[in-house]
Amino acid sequence: MQSIQFPSRFLPGTTDNFVSNEVITSDLTTVDVWRYLVDTSKWEHYYDNASNIRLTNGENSLLHYAERFHFDTFGFPIDAQVMELVAPSDDDPAARLAWHGWNKGDADSSIDVYHAFLIEQLPDNRVRLLTQESQIGKAAAELAVQHPNPMLNGHQAWLDGLVKAAKENY
């Protein structure tokens, strides 16, 4: 579970933009973090770069394997589908979540992404949160050359907000 498994099309280093962010924190468990990550009704409370979140199942706000959903982020309306969802368990406290997201706009605004999270329990009551996103498209290439990289900063804000929400039991 130490690394994210990318589909070959999104292999880091071969796409137009790739970012990786990590936080290691103490006094949390993977379960503490997981519940704020998979519950999309919590996202806007701790991450101001996600809005207009809608799940197609309409039953609740929890992501499920193969779930389709929509959200707005980084100025893009994104449609997405959960491609991997492994919740933490007593047998394995590590967790994984990944989705394929896309915006099928015109040639300038079209973007295709694979975004994944890995949450691992570490010794000494610590948790590692890793998120990585690999992007394809002209819009992704334009994001990649911006300094500072908005994806890098935005995803760091997501992890920092996730930790804060889990610690505060928001």
Coordinates of C-alpha atoms in Angstrom, one line a residue:
M1 CA 0.0 0.0 0.0
Q2 CA 3.0 2.3 0.0
S3 CA 2.3 3.8 -3.4
I4 CA -0.6 4.8 -5.6
Q5 CA -1.4 2.5 -8.6
F6 CA -1.9 4.6 -11.7
P7 CA -3.5 3.3 -14.9
S8 CA -0.8 3.3 -17.6
R9 CA -2.4 6.2 -19.4
F10 CA -1.9 8.4 -16.3
L11 CA 1.6 7.1 -15.4
P12 CA 3.4 10.0 -13.6
G13 CA 6.1 11.5 -15.8
T14 CA 4.2 10.8 -19.0
T15 CA 1.3 13.2 -18.6
D16 CA 1.0 17.0 -19.0
N17 CA 0.9 17.7 -15.3
F18 CA 1.6 15.7 -12.1
V19 CA 1.5 16.7 -8.5
S20 CA 2.2 14.8 -5.3
N21 CA 1.4 16.0 -1.8
E22 CA 2.0 14.3 1.6
V23 CA 1.3 15.0 5.2
I24 CA 2.4 12.9 8.2
T25 CA 0.5 13.8 11.4
S26 CA 0.0 12.4 14.9
D27 CA -2.9 11.6 17.1
L28 CA -5.2 10.4 14.3
T29 CA -6.1 7.0 12.8
T30 CA -6.9 6.1 9.2
V31 CA -10.5 5.7 10.2
D32 CA -10.6 9.3 11.6
V33 CA -9.3 10.7 8.3
W34 CA -11.3 8.3 6.0
R35 CA -14.7 9.4 7.2
Y36 CA -14.0 13.0 6.2
L37 CA -12.5 12.0 2.8
V38 CA -15.3 9.7 1.6
D39 CA -18.2 11.9 2.9
T40 CA -18.5 14.6 0.1
S41 CA -20.9 16.6 2.3
K42 CA -17.8 17.5 4.4
W43 CA -15.5 18.6 1.6
E44 CA -16.7 22.2 1.4
H45 CA -16.3 22.6 5.1
Y46 CA -12.5 21.9 5.1
Y47 CA -11.5 22.5 1.4
D48 CA -12.6 25.7 -0.3
N49 CA -11.6 24.5 -3.7
A50 CA -14.5 22.0 -4.0
S51 CA -18.1 23.1 -4.6
N52 CA -21.3 22.1 -6.3
I53 CA -20.8 18.4 -5.3
R54 CA -23.4 16.0 -6.5
L55 CA -23.4 12.2 -6.4
T56 CA -25.4 10.4 -9.0
N57 CA -26.7 7.8 -6.6
G58 CA -28.6 10.4 -4.6
E59 CA -28.9 8.1 -1.6
N60 CA -26.3 9.9 0.5
S61 CA -23.1 11.9 0.4
L62 CA -20.7 8.9 0.8
L63 CA -18.5 7.8 -2.1
H64 CA -18.8 4.2 -3.1
Y65 CA -16.8 2.1 -5.6
A66 CA -17.9 2.9 -9.2
E67 CA -19.8 6.0 -7.9
R68 CA -20.2 8.8 -10.4
F69 CA -20.1 12.3 -9.1
H70 CA -19.7 15.9 -10.2
F71 CA -17.8 18.8 -8.5
D72 CA -16.3 22.1 -9.4
T73 CA -12.6 22.6 -8.7
F74 CA -9.8 24.8 -9.9
G75 CA -12.3 26.6 -12.1
F76 CA -13.3 23.4 -13.9
P77 CA -16.6 21.5 -13.7
I78 CA -15.5 17.9 -13.3
D79 CA -17.4 14.7 -13.8
A80 CA -15.8 11.7 -12.1
Q81 CA -16.1 8.1 -11.3
V82 CA -14.6 6.3 -8.3
M83 CA -12.1 3.7 -9.6
E84 CA -10.7 2.4 -6.3
L85 CA -12.1 2.5 -2.8
V86 CA -10.6 0.4 -0.1
A87 CA -11.8 1.4 3.4
P88 CA -9.6 0.8 6.5
S89 CA -10.4 -2.3 8.4
D90 CA -9.2 -4.1 11.6
D91 CA -7.2 -6.4 9.4
D92 CA -5.6 -3.6 7.3
P93 CA -5.8 -0.1 8.6
A94 CA -4.5 1.4 5.3
A95 CA -7.1 3.0 3.0
R96 CA -7.2 4.0 -0.7
L97 CA -9.5 6.2 -2.8
A98 CA -9.0 7.1 -6.5
W99 CA -11.2 8.6 -9.1
H100 CA -11.0 9.3 -12.8
G101 CA -12.2 12.8 -13.5
W102 CA -12.8 14.7 -16.8
N103 CA -14.1 17.9 -18.3
K104 CA -14.9 17.4 -22.0
G105 CA -14.8 21.0 -22.9
D106 CA -13.2 22.4 -26.0
A107 CA -9.5 21.9 -26.9
D108 CA -8.4 24.6 -24.6
S109 CA -10.4 23.6 -21.5
S110 CA -10.6 19.8 -21.8
I111 CA -8.8 18.0 -19.0
D112 CA -8.6 14.3 -18.0
V113 CA -7.3 13.4 -14.5
Y114 CA -6.6 10.5 -12.2
H115 CA -6.7 11.6 -8.5
A116 CA -5.8 9.2 -5.7
F117 CA -5.4 9.2 -2.0
L118 CA -3.5 6.8 0.2
I119 CA -3.9 6.8 4.0
E120 CA -1.6 4.7 6.1
Q121 CA -1.3 4.1 9.8
L122 CA 2.3 4.5 10.9
P123 CA 4.1 3.5 14.1
D124 CA 3.9 5.8 17.2
N125 CA 0.2 6.8 16.6
R126 CA 1.0 8.6 13.3
V127 CA -0.9 8.7 10.0
R128 CA 0.5 9.3 6.5
L129 CA -1.8 11.0 3.9
L130 CA -0.6 11.0 0.3
T131 CA -2.5 12.4 -2.6
Q132 CA -1.3 12.4 -6.2
E133 CA -3.0 13.6 -9.4
S134 CA -1.9 13.0 -13.0
Q135 CA -3.5 15.2 -15.7
I136 CA -3.8 15.2 -19.5
G137 CA -4.8 18.1 -21.7
K138 CA -3.9 21.6 -22.8
A139 CA -5.4 23.0 -19.6
A140 CA -3.2 20.6 -17.5
A141 CA -0.1 21.6 -19.4
E142 CA -0.9 25.3 -18.7
L143 CA -1.4 24.6 -15.0
A144 CA 2.0 22.7 -14.9
V145 CA 4.0 25.8 -15.9
Q146 CA 2.4 28.2 -13.4
H147 CA 4.5 29.2 -10.5
P148 CA 3.5 28.5 -7.9
N149 CA 1.7 25.4 -9.3
P150 CA -2.0 25.9 -8.3
M151 CA -2.5 22.1 -8.2
L152 CA 0.3 21.6 -5.8
N153 CA -0.9 24.3 -3.5
G154 CA -4.5 23.3 -3.8
H155 CA -4.0 19.7 -3.0
Q156 CA -1.8 20.6 0.0
A157 CA -4.7 22.7 1.2
W158 CA -7.0 19.7 0.8
L159 CA -4.7 17.5 2.9
D160 CA -4.2 20.2 5.6
G161 CA -7.9 20.8 5.8
L162 CA -8.6 17.1 6.0
V163 CA -6.2 16.7 8.9
K164 CA -7.7 19.7 10.7
A165 CA -11.3 18.5 10.2
A166 CA -10.4 15.0 11.5
K167 CA -8.6 16.4 14.5
E168 CA -11.5 18.8 15.3
N169 CA -14.2 16.2 14.6
Y170 CA -15.9 18.8 12.5

